[in-house]
């Protein structure tokens, strides 16, 4: 009799009735000890069991009331840990343990998620992650650590140590969903992590020993690379026929149908992913490596005045960041093909680094860069892992990475999020910091670029295509001028590339001169408006006019900087690479009138001077060879090519070669943590009670603004928040 509920008699073998009875007992007021056979009955439910969502909602509400007394969540998590430990140790038939582990993971996810999204922001005491002191425990069991540490150790150990196979696929998927649920406590906090934020499970993950962390990072990356398809034996569990969703279909969206709190307007891939394990692995990894924990410490000191015998104790509060072990593991990941000994012959201890096949990771990223998560992973690797960055830079097929990025930027107006554009441009900026990259992309010739519609790009270098797309990105954003950071990033990348330009195509050269002309027209218009406004202020002395004038002056300064930067780019090509780029000379000669207004301009004359030195050199030689016959395009170009051989650069002023680099600000987590969670919503189908989310603004589910992820009006307003954590630095 004791503590085991009687299973209701059911001659028809109705699994739903049995499941409902056992779950009702689990959420009831009666507490069952850890050793009770009730837990076996609960966890041995058939994996195909279904339960109506309205009944589960009711069960969650009851569980919230009873868990403080029964501590059933803590006990279920302990049983989950035991199941996983047993799976790692068992060598015989594991089917029954496997089923119990899946059920324990699934049921824990459902009720834990409900408690989290209905919990308090500054405290998660409602989870009751502890056992009562009077709780009887099995013989030999000693709970010498927090339950969250105990369960996270088991979960991460299993994920890291157990290979994904057709038999273990569902459990791996459930455990990754469980990880998303446990880490969703971040959604309750604001975008700036504070020392009082409560994230017990992710803190427990961060405290795991290095060997486990490395194994987990390796497994998540291998899952992403391998892109396992859902095995046939798991399909019936994951996706059921008809209107009733399968268990994983529900928990895959963090039990959205269970708790009836879907965030559907944040889900963009309603059709589901073909590789759910790969998608979930990627986003769990992104959340882990971008986690930031602020720690507050009190430092007491005595303040004494010179004239007083009294002293007073003053408490000084310091807030500092704890390290992120997962981020460090990714940063130190090495190529599996890399020799275990370094150049000095010193052997590296086994297991000290994550070892993954860089070649496979490179190819996988190249296939998936239309997805924001892949772009963010590529950024994280290039920014943090010098070995992977070096590997990318020595690849001879850089088009594998660059062409998907350039195509996405080309189609940026078609529902591409601004964050995705930023990250892609930052990736290009990081790569352009390397001179070998800038040289090699001009040596790779592309037979065609079929997705570029404005002009036929035939036998064009990868470098020329990159120049064309960056200029196009700038031009498409000039009309709004809400995105100074985007313009600066594009121009900074072009400036890094300029001295290494090699056989820049005719079209790329024309677009560069056209960019100068477009900027010059905007600059001239702003100069006139600013001058007129100054005159009106002198007459009216209006405060409102003064504000408008200050805005115009600020905008004029921005375009002054842009114009100077484009002139610097042209100067760098003409100074360091003119003989290799006859097409840029042709483009400048063809449109030389656009530079005339700036020849004597006090802000630009020194930068335009070199352009006129080049023009004078070629114009004088062309004048000496003029005849009655017409000069065709080909004849002019051939003339330039011939005279490039005699070009020595006499009279050219040497300016400091521009070099821009990317740096993160001191608190990049304020940008990345909200961003990775928004990606988890859109790609993993994860949902959460929108009223409980404080990490980022949740849009109202109405109208086109939500459908596109952002509206025309909201784009400029959100720019400051989006750009926090990013900085471009000029290296003198």
XYZ file of C-alpha atoms in Angstrom:
732
model
C 0.000 0.000 0.000
C 2.510 2.573 1.149
C 3.285 5.233 -1.402
C 2.320 3.615 -4.699
C -0.900 4.703 -6.400
C -3.133 1.997 -7.732
C -3.373 1.905 -11.484
C -7.014 2.289 -12.528
C -8.611 -0.800 -13.928
C -9.047 -0.476 -17.619
C -9.833 -3.600 -19.543
C -9.468 -1.710 -22.822
C -5.860 -0.862 -22.046
C -6.452 2.879 -22.486
C -2.954 4.391 -22.264
C -4.420 7.905 -22.118
C -6.368 7.069 -18.956
C -3.279 5.552 -17.338
C -1.168 8.544 -18.331
C -3.773 10.981 -17.057
C -4.029 9.151 -13.751
C -0.272 9.045 -13.201
C 0.223 12.694 -14.181
C -2.690 13.682 -11.947
C -0.973 11.859 -9.100
C 2.315 13.578 -9.927
C 0.717 17.041 -9.680
C -1.395 16.137 -6.674
C -0.813 17.009 -3.041
C 0.567 13.636 -1.983
C 4.344 13.465 -1.868
C 6.079 10.306 -3.044
C 9.595 9.573 -1.807
C 12.468 9.097 -4.224
C 12.465 5.327 -3.732
C 8.738 4.946 -4.428
C 7.737 2.656 -7.292
C 5.456 5.476 -8.447
C 8.361 7.009 -10.347
C 8.926 3.832 -12.356
C 5.265 3.700 -13.305
C 5.285 7.355 -14.330
C 8.437 7.076 -16.391
C 7.440 3.811 -18.086
C 4.476 5.378 -19.869
C 4.442 4.487 -23.588
C 6.213 7.109 -25.685
C 3.182 7.355 -27.955
C 0.865 8.507 -25.159
C -1.211 11.595 -25.915
C -2.875 13.935 -23.480
C -5.214 16.837 -24.356
C -3.547 20.226 -23.983
C -6.324 21.661 -21.831
C -5.763 18.876 -19.302
C -2.041 19.571 -19.297
C -2.693 23.266 -18.692
C -4.793 22.331 -15.694
C -2.094 19.948 -14.494
C 0.546 22.685 -14.696
C -1.570 25.008 -12.601
C -2.078 22.305 -9.958
C 1.607 21.438 -9.995
C 2.555 25.055 -9.321
C 0.512 24.875 -6.114
C 1.652 21.458 -4.906
C 5.342 21.375 -5.867
C 6.413 23.463 -2.881
C 5.238 20.673 -0.591
C 5.809 17.546 -2.680
C 9.137 18.644 -4.239
C 8.210 16.415 -7.166
C 10.129 18.538 -9.680
C 13.356 18.071 -7.736
C 12.689 14.341 -7.422
C 11.883 13.990 -11.116
C 15.129 15.741 -12.011
C 17.032 13.341 -9.756
C 15.386 10.379 -11.512
C 16.298 11.928 -14.852
C 19.916 12.112 -13.719
C 19.855 8.503 -12.571
C 18.443 7.345 -15.915
C 21.140 9.168 -17.846
C 23.890 7.853 -15.586
C 22.549 4.336 -16.031
C 22.493 4.740 -19.804
C 26.129 5.799 -19.797
C 27.113 2.780 -17.721
C 24.822 0.053 -19.085
C 26.065 -2.234 -21.852
C 23.070 -4.574 -22.178
C 19.612 -3.844 -23.549
C 18.850 -0.199 -22.744
C 15.389 0.163 -24.274
C 13.515 0.392 -20.972
C 16.018 2.864 -19.475
C 15.948 4.834 -22.697
C 12.152 5.146 -22.532
C 12.311 6.271 -18.911
C 14.963 8.867 -19.712
C 12.890 10.289 -22.586
C 9.791 10.523 -20.412
C 11.692 12.056 -17.499
C 13.211 14.667 -19.824
C 9.916 15.435 -21.501
C 7.793 15.708 -18.362
C 10.465 17.795 -16.640
C 10.553 20.183 -19.606
C 6.799 20.720 -19.612
C 6.360 21.524 -15.933
C 9.677 23.325 -15.522
C 8.854 25.643 -18.406
C 5.487 26.508 -16.887
C 7.082 27.331 -13.541
C 9.773 29.469 -15.169
C 7.490 31.572 -17.311
C 5.148 32.135 -14.381
C 7.954 32.821 -11.903
C 9.311 36.047 -10.469
C 12.044 37.998 -12.217
C 14.492 38.274 -9.329
C 13.872 34.893 -7.752
C 13.041 31.387 -8.878
C 12.282 29.969 -5.465
C 9.037 28.606 -6.934
C 11.073 25.860 -8.574
C 11.901 24.403 -5.126
C 15.072 22.736 -6.359
C 15.832 20.995 -3.094
C 14.608 18.075 -1.000
C 13.019 18.446 2.391
C 15.416 17.605 5.206
C 13.060 14.854 6.378
C 12.889 13.314 2.890
C 13.828 9.612 2.963
C 16.438 8.797 0.343
C 17.610 5.463 -1.072
C 20.425 3.707 0.749
C 23.809 4.931 -0.431
C 22.476 8.087 -2.119
C 24.105 11.282 -0.921
C 23.019 14.626 -2.324
C 26.219 16.613 -1.835
C 25.424 19.296 -4.432
C 22.561 21.432 -5.634
C 19.984 19.563 -7.700
C 20.504 21.875 -10.671
C 24.215 21.018 -10.625
C 23.427 17.333 -10.263
C 21.038 17.225 -13.218
C 23.090 19.497 -15.479
C 26.159 17.347 -14.857
C 24.226 14.269 -15.959
C 22.572 15.953 -18.950
C 25.787 17.485 -20.249
C 27.768 14.294 -19.618
C 25.265 12.301 -21.667
C 25.123 14.832 -24.512
C 28.905 15.026 -24.671
C 29.691 11.327 -24.282
C 26.889 9.555 -26.131
C 26.948 9.280 -29.917
C 23.796 10.218 -31.802
C 22.308 7.057 -33.320
C 18.849 6.051 -34.546
C 18.180 4.627 -31.070
C 19.398 7.669 -29.126
C 18.211 10.387 -31.522
C 14.956 11.203 -29.709
C 16.643 11.400 -26.313
C 19.320 13.751 -27.665
C 16.591 15.951 -29.147
C 14.617 15.936 -25.890
C 17.709 16.806 -23.846
C 18.464 19.770 -26.100
C 14.867 20.942 -25.704
C 15.305 20.500 -21.962
C 18.436 22.668 -22.142
C 16.460 25.412 -23.901
C 13.789 25.253 -21.221
C 16.263 25.401 -18.329
C 18.138 28.324 -19.897
C 14.923 30.259 -20.614
C 15.248 31.898 -17.192
C 17.281 34.483 -19.120
C 14.069 35.654 -20.761
C 12.802 36.918 -17.418
C 15.720 39.352 -17.033
C 16.377 42.627 -18.822
C 18.791 43.026 -21.754
C 21.602 44.136 -19.410
C 22.591 41.137 -17.263
C 22.752 42.024 -13.593
C 24.166 40.282 -10.523
C 20.681 39.570 -9.194
C 19.484 37.715 -12.308
C 18.513 34.152 -11.445
C 19.655 31.503 -13.951
C 20.390 28.462 -11.773
C 20.633 25.855 -14.529
C 22.850 27.785 -16.920
C 25.056 28.801 -13.978
C 25.311 25.111 -13.141
C 26.317 24.383 -16.745
C 29.065 26.997 -16.517
C 30.452 25.369 -13.373
C 31.047 21.973 -15.003
C 34.602 20.751 -15.360
C 36.474 21.628 -18.518
C 36.494 18.101 -19.930
C 32.681 17.905 -19.920
C 32.346 21.386 -21.414
C 34.715 20.491 -24.253
C 32.821 17.273 -24.973
C 29.510 19.160 -25.115
C 30.833 21.868 -27.443
C 32.297 19.162 -29.670
C 29.031 17.184 -29.746
C 26.905 20.250 -30.528
C 29.214 21.212 -33.394
C 29.267 17.644 -34.731
C 25.450 17.530 -34.562
C 25.367 20.729 -36.584
C 27.884 19.429 -39.106
C 26.337 15.944 -39.442
C 22.773 17.263 -39.821
C 21.193 13.965 -38.805
C 17.841 13.247 -40.416
C 15.040 12.100 -38.174
C 15.266 8.283 -38.128
C 12.133 6.345 -39.154
C 11.678 4.844 -35.689
C 11.445 8.368 -34.216
C 8.989 9.865 -36.686
C 5.917 8.363 -35.034
C 7.066 9.807 -31.721
C 7.936 13.227 -33.085
C 5.157 13.783 -35.598
C 1.750 12.175 -35.315
C -0.969 12.020 -37.943
C -4.074 14.110 -37.882
C -4.728 17.034 -35.564
C -3.010 15.600 -32.508
C 0.602 16.693 -32.179
C 3.307 14.253 -31.212
C 5.140 14.679 -27.949
C 8.255 16.118 -29.515
C 6.157 18.323 -31.728
C 4.881 19.901 -28.537
C 8.039 19.939 -26.504
C 10.029 20.995 -29.560
C 8.187 24.269 -29.236
C 8.805 24.156 -25.490
C 5.398 22.611 -24.918
C 3.645 25.464 -26.686
C 0.494 23.426 -27.189
C 0.864 22.016 -23.706
C 0.624 25.334 -21.959
C -1.384 27.072 -24.626
C 0.930 30.078 -24.714
C 2.312 30.034 -28.261
C 4.414 32.910 -29.520
C 3.496 32.161 -33.115
C 4.357 35.593 -34.463
C 8.003 34.980 -33.567
C 8.096 31.685 -35.437
C 9.201 32.068 -39.044
C 9.646 28.422 -40.068
C 6.219 27.060 -39.372
C 6.894 24.214 -41.755
C 9.491 22.775 -39.404
C 13.162 22.104 -39.914
C 14.471 19.168 -41.908
C 17.289 18.887 -39.387
C 15.759 19.693 -35.978
C 18.650 18.178 -34.030
C 21.179 20.300 -35.936
C 19.115 23.468 -35.496
C 18.600 22.877 -31.791
C 22.268 21.995 -31.253
C 23.340 25.233 -32.918
C 21.076 27.456 -30.856
C 21.854 25.741 -27.565
C 25.527 26.340 -28.359
C 24.908 29.999 -29.259
C 23.017 30.591 -26.009
C 25.753 28.918 -23.972
C 28.698 30.755 -25.538
C 26.990 34.151 -25.256
C 25.924 33.776 -21.621
C 27.208 36.473 -19.298
C 27.109 36.325 -15.524
C 27.573 39.507 -13.523
C 28.908 39.008 -10.005
C 28.653 41.634 -7.298
C 31.132 41.812 -4.448
C 31.146 44.053 -1.394
C 34.429 45.586 -0.318
C 34.370 47.282 3.047
C 36.839 50.003 3.888
C 37.238 52.511 6.685
C 36.952 56.193 5.915
C 38.857 58.360 8.379
C 39.068 62.130 8.372
C 42.132 63.987 9.498
C 40.350 65.933 12.249
C 38.101 63.261 13.635
C 38.759 60.355 15.887
C 35.716 58.563 14.600
C 35.761 56.271 11.631
C 32.981 55.053 9.486
C 32.725 51.856 7.483
C 31.930 52.330 3.819
C 30.773 49.514 1.585
C 32.010 49.656 -1.979
C 30.222 47.479 -4.516
C 32.091 45.981 -7.465
C 30.355 44.274 -10.376
C 32.492 42.033 -12.542
C 31.972 39.269 -15.070
C 32.604 35.615 -14.435
C 34.215 33.583 -17.194
C 32.243 31.627 -19.781
C 33.712 28.135 -20.057
C 31.778 27.280 -23.226
C 32.955 30.413 -25.006
C 36.542 29.593 -24.041
C 36.151 26.012 -25.274
C 34.900 27.219 -28.666
C 37.679 29.803 -28.868
C 40.276 27.077 -28.258
C 38.773 24.501 -30.630
C 41.288 22.951 -33.017
C 41.149 21.164 -36.319
C 40.978 17.400 -35.891
C 43.558 17.150 -38.669
C 45.972 19.431 -36.862
C 49.121 17.719 -35.614
C 48.958 17.074 -31.879
C 52.390 18.623 -31.500
C 52.966 22.323 -31.978
C 55.750 23.802 -34.056
C 58.182 23.378 -31.173
C 57.370 19.708 -30.847
C 55.555 20.034 -27.526
C 52.712 17.573 -27.214
C 49.347 18.937 -26.128
C 47.596 17.037 -23.344
C 44.761 14.883 -24.626
C 41.312 16.344 -24.121
C 42.590 19.866 -23.507
C 40.931 21.234 -26.641
C 37.756 20.648 -28.601
C 38.792 18.840 -31.790
C 36.479 19.122 -34.778
C 36.920 18.776 -38.555
C 37.385 22.371 -39.707
C 36.886 21.323 -43.334
C 33.423 19.883 -42.625
C 32.493 22.876 -40.472
C 33.622 25.242 -43.236
C 31.519 23.404 -45.837
C 28.469 23.218 -43.549
C 28.605 26.930 -42.816
C 28.905 27.624 -46.530
C 25.687 25.659 -47.170
C 23.747 27.318 -44.342
C 24.729 30.991 -44.384
C 21.251 32.033 -45.452
C 20.358 31.223 -41.838
C 21.133 33.810 -39.142
C 22.321 31.203 -36.676
C 25.008 30.020 -39.095
C 26.164 33.603 -39.625
C 26.399 34.138 -35.865
C 28.390 30.915 -35.426
C 30.765 31.975 -38.220
C 31.158 35.372 -36.568
C 31.842 33.750 -33.174
C 34.521 31.513 -34.683
C 36.237 34.273 -36.676
C 36.119 36.700 -33.759
C 37.165 34.276 -31.044
C 39.059 31.352 -32.581
C 42.345 32.333 -34.217
C 42.968 28.775 -35.478
C 39.677 28.659 -37.387
C 40.182 32.176 -38.733
C 43.620 31.190 -40.007
C 42.129 28.043 -41.557
C 39.506 30.103 -43.404
C 42.082 32.584 -44.681
C 44.260 29.870 -46.264
C 41.365 28.160 -48.038
C 41.492 28.524 -51.797
C 37.704 28.310 -52.149
C 36.663 31.384 -50.196
C 33.675 31.704 -52.515
C 32.110 28.877 -50.463
C 31.605 31.360 -47.619
C 31.563 34.680 -49.437
C 29.051 34.040 -52.210
C 26.144 33.080 -49.891
C 26.885 36.194 -47.806
C 27.055 38.446 -50.854
C 23.865 36.972 -52.301
C 22.030 37.559 -49.007
C 23.259 41.165 -48.920
C 22.120 41.550 -52.543
C 18.627 40.402 -51.521
C 18.698 42.322 -48.232
C 15.459 44.153 -48.955
C 13.585 40.848 -49.159
C 12.755 40.135 -45.503
C 16.361 39.976 -44.322
C 16.675 41.160 -40.728
C 18.935 44.117 -40.070
C 20.829 42.114 -37.430
C 21.669 39.491 -40.048
C 22.967 42.201 -42.386
C 25.106 43.661 -39.600
C 26.647 40.311 -38.726
C 27.422 39.527 -42.363
C 29.068 42.897 -42.878
C 31.089 42.428 -39.694
C 32.236 39.024 -40.965
C 33.433 40.687 -44.185
C 35.162 43.434 -42.192
C 36.957 40.876 -39.993
C 38.161 38.979 -43.055
C 39.270 42.182 -44.816
C 41.642 42.922 -41.945
C 43.963 40.294 -43.449
C 46.040 41.392 -46.448
C 46.301 37.844 -47.846
C 42.502 37.638 -47.941
C 42.301 40.930 -49.833
C 44.834 39.666 -52.362
C 43.407 36.178 -52.851
C 39.792 37.221 -53.508
C 40.936 39.178 -56.583
C 42.691 36.127 -57.992
C 39.576 33.924 -57.904
C 37.595 34.314 -61.128
C 33.884 33.462 -61.132
C 32.432 32.264 -64.463
C 29.123 33.975 -63.697
C 26.975 35.412 -60.901
C 23.455 34.326 -61.894
C 21.654 35.977 -58.962
C 22.958 39.462 -59.849
C 20.317 40.887 -62.194
C 21.325 44.530 -62.813
C 24.378 43.696 -64.909
C 25.897 40.627 -66.520
C 28.861 39.613 -64.392
C 30.923 37.299 -66.565
C 34.433 36.120 -65.680
C 34.504 38.539 -62.758
C 36.825 38.222 -59.785
C 35.381 37.446 -56.364
C 36.962 40.692 -55.124
C 35.138 42.726 -57.775
C 31.816 41.093 -56.855
C 32.445 41.927 -53.199
C 33.181 45.567 -54.102
C 29.999 45.737 -56.198
C 27.789 44.318 -53.435
C 29.278 46.532 -50.709
C 28.744 49.636 -52.857
C 25.214 48.518 -53.683
C 24.495 48.036 -49.968
C 25.687 51.580 -49.243
C 23.656 53.077 -52.082
C 20.464 51.314 -51.033
C 20.785 52.769 -47.548
C 21.834 56.301 -48.435
C 18.307 57.536 -48.946
C 17.374 56.778 -45.320
C 20.603 57.593 -43.470
C 19.201 55.835 -40.428
C 22.056 53.377 -40.479
C 25.381 55.160 -40.175
C 26.964 52.025 -38.724
C 26.060 49.964 -41.786
C 27.502 52.568 -44.148
C 30.670 52.877 -42.096
C 31.180 49.113 -41.997
C 30.824 48.809 -45.772
C 33.211 51.694 -46.449
C 35.703 50.458 -43.841
C 35.790 47.056 -45.569
C 36.293 48.693 -48.964
C 39.107 50.803 -47.491
C 40.847 47.666 -46.194
C 40.529 46.060 -49.624
C 41.581 49.086 -51.697
C 45.424 48.849 -51.622
C 45.199 45.191 -52.695
C 42.797 45.678 -55.610
C 43.857 43.670 -58.643
C 42.179 43.943 -62.050
C 39.052 45.493 -60.603
C 36.312 44.965 -63.173
C 34.922 47.765 -65.327
C 31.536 47.556 -63.625
C 33.018 47.623 -60.105
C 35.164 50.634 -61.065
C 32.145 52.458 -62.496
C 30.112 51.756 -59.363
C 32.871 53.162 -57.165
C 32.966 56.449 -59.092
C 29.149 56.533 -59.111
C 29.176 56.128 -55.341
C 31.384 59.216 -55.049
C 28.994 61.133 -57.315
C 25.940 60.087 -55.287
C 27.597 61.117 -52.033
C 28.783 64.405 -53.529
C 25.258 65.327 -54.624
C 23.922 64.617 -51.145
C 26.792 66.586 -49.628
C 26.187 69.607 -51.868
C 22.481 69.578 -51.104
C 23.108 69.460 -47.355
C 25.691 72.259 -47.646
C 23.117 74.491 -49.334
C 20.425 73.640 -46.775
C 22.783 74.252 -43.887
C 23.827 77.634 -45.297
C 20.223 78.680 -45.855
C 19.268 77.588 -42.366
C 22.089 79.571 -40.771
C 20.832 82.672 -42.533
C 17.261 82.057 -41.359
C 18.438 81.630 -37.763
C 20.216 84.986 -37.881
C 16.945 86.566 -38.955
C 14.424 84.663 -36.809
C 16.533 83.637 -33.776
C 14.116 80.708 -33.368
C 15.046 77.863 -31.007
C 13.274 75.382 -33.250
C 15.322 76.534 -36.228
C 18.452 76.140 -34.111
C 17.629 72.487 -33.432
C 17.028 71.835 -37.127
C 20.297 73.532 -37.993
C 22.199 71.331 -35.531
C 20.644 68.217 -37.072
C 21.601 69.386 -40.562
C 25.135 70.149 -39.419
C 25.463 66.678 -37.887
C 24.181 65.058 -41.083
C 26.519 67.205 -43.169
C 29.466 66.042 -41.045
C 28.477 62.414 -41.593
C 28.440 62.866 -45.358
C 31.704 64.778 -45.200
C 33.275 61.762 -43.510
C 31.714 59.365 -46.027
C 32.940 61.444 -48.957
C 36.455 61.657 -47.565
C 36.457 57.906 -46.997
C 35.484 57.195 -50.615
C 38.225 59.563 -51.766
C 40.646 57.696 -49.488
C 39.574 54.433 -51.144
C 40.195 55.859 -54.628
C 43.529 57.286 -53.464
C 44.632 53.920 -52.058
C 43.915 52.167 -55.375
C 45.649 54.870 -57.424
C 48.634 55.103 -55.071
C 49.315 51.418 -54.399
C 47.656 49.515 -57.246
C 47.184 51.760 -60.295
C 49.166 49.628 -62.824
C 47.012 46.617 -61.904
C 43.710 48.481 -62.266
C 43.352 50.221 -65.656
C 39.559 50.056 -65.378
C 39.525 52.388 -62.367
C 41.627 54.877 -64.362
C 39.135 54.609 -67.236
C 36.163 55.151 -64.887
C 37.772 58.265 -63.351
C 38.648 59.689 -66.779
C 35.146 58.963 -68.068
C 33.511 60.818 -65.144
C 36.264 63.320 -64.328
C 33.791 66.201 -64.187
C 32.325 64.892 -60.916
C 35.593 65.679 -59.137
C 35.855 69.259 -60.426
C 33.721 70.926 -57.674
C 36.042 69.499 -55.016
C 39.365 70.404 -56.632
C 39.720 73.562 -54.554
C 37.377 72.620 -51.723
C 39.098 73.195 -48.346
C 37.802 69.889 -46.941
C 38.720 67.691 -49.893
C 41.342 69.345 -52.095
C 44.296 67.354 -50.735
C 42.478 64.070 -51.450
C 41.339 65.173 -54.906
C 44.837 66.364 -55.797
C 46.119 62.837 -56.419
C 43.149 62.087 -58.661
C 44.048 65.113 -60.808
C 47.688 64.059 -60.887
C 46.506 60.798 -62.477
C 44.101 62.618 -64.801
C 46.780 65.043 -65.915
C 49.187 62.183 -66.657
C 46.787 60.232 -68.875
C 44.963 63.236 -70.380
C 48.221 64.827 -71.536
C 49.344 61.621 -73.223
C 45.977 61.133 -74.835
C 45.971 64.730 -76.121
C 49.342 64.180 -77.730
C 47.989 61.180 -79.648
C 44.654 62.616 -80.704
C 43.779 62.389 -84.382
C 40.682 62.688 -86.468
C 39.712 59.098 -85.781
C 37.308 58.344 -82.905
C 38.421 56.784 -79.654
C 36.380 53.695 -78.891
C 36.067 52.270 -75.402
C 38.465 49.477 -76.229
C 41.019 51.847 -77.763
C 40.923 54.149 -74.727
C 41.277 51.204 -72.382
C 44.184 49.801 -74.376
C 45.800 53.243 -74.333
C 45.481 53.328 -70.527
C 46.929 49.822 -70.203
C 49.913 50.753 -72.374
C 50.597 53.949 -70.428
C 50.190 52.234 -67.054
C 53.546 50.613 -67.816
C 55.262 53.984 -67.769
C 53.418 55.207 -64.685
C 55.884 55.913 -61.869
C 53.645 57.808 -59.481
C 55.558 61.094 -59.697
C 53.779 63.917 -57.915
C 51.494 61.604 -55.896
C 51.105 62.502 -52.231
C 51.480 59.506 -49.941
C 48.707 59.284 -47.363
C 48.596 56.941 -44.403
C 47.210 53.647 -45.619
C 43.810 53.173 -44.039
C 43.190 50.067 -41.998
C 40.023 49.438 -40.033
C 39.437 46.656 -37.549
C 36.428 45.351 -35.686
C 36.262 45.352 -31.902
C 33.540 44.407 -29.481
C 32.455 46.961 -26.940
C 32.858 46.212 -23.258
C 29.328 44.773 -22.905
C 28.552 42.855 -26.125
C 26.160 40.590 -24.223
C 23.554 43.365 -24.274
C 23.322 42.837 -28.026
C 24.010 39.119 -28.362
C 21.916 37.559 -25.571
C 18.587 39.011 -26.809
C 19.633 38.250 -30.379
C 20.393 34.555 -29.826
C 17.109 34.067 -28.001
C 15.170 35.666 -30.835
C 16.913 33.226 -33.165
C 15.937 30.343 -30.883
C 12.309 31.449 -31.159
C 12.400 31.715 -34.933
C 14.429 28.597 -35.757
C 13.793 26.058 -32.983
C 10.089 26.723 -32.692
C 10.653 27.659 -29.058
C 7.819 29.661 -27.529
C 7.320 31.439 -24.236
C 4.663 33.458 -22.461
C 5.124 36.878 -24.126
C 3.990 38.698 -20.999
C 6.896 37.183 -19.066
C 9.635 38.215 -21.518
C 11.782 41.125 -20.333
C 14.909 40.310 -22.357
C 13.696 42.062 -25.513
C 10.571 43.940 -26.647
C 7.851 41.580 -27.806
C 5.973 43.049 -30.773
C 2.210 43.105 -30.859
C 0.991 40.290 -33.133
C -0.727 42.422 -35.719
C 0.099 43.909 -39.072
C 2.973 43.753 -41.491
C 5.512 45.004 -38.985
C 5.333 41.677 -37.176
C 5.257 39.615 -40.340
C 8.515 41.134 -41.513
C 10.074 40.965 -38.089
C 10.418 44.762 -38.085
C 8.579 47.586 -39.777
C 9.749 50.600 -41.704
C 8.989 52.821 -38.739
C 10.675 50.656 -36.132
C 13.908 50.124 -38.038
C 15.525 53.422 -37.178
C 14.235 53.468 -33.603
C 15.808 50.122 -32.745
C 19.170 50.891 -34.291
C 20.870 52.026 -31.084
C 19.920 48.841 -29.257
C 20.988 46.650 -32.175
C 24.391 48.276 -32.585
C 25.388 48.113 -28.940
C 28.431 45.916 -28.589
C 29.887 46.689 -32.028
C 32.734 49.085 -32.833
C 34.930 49.806 -35.851
C 38.405 51.053 -35.037
C 40.804 52.907 -37.334
C 44.321 51.552 -36.903
C 46.794 54.376 -37.585
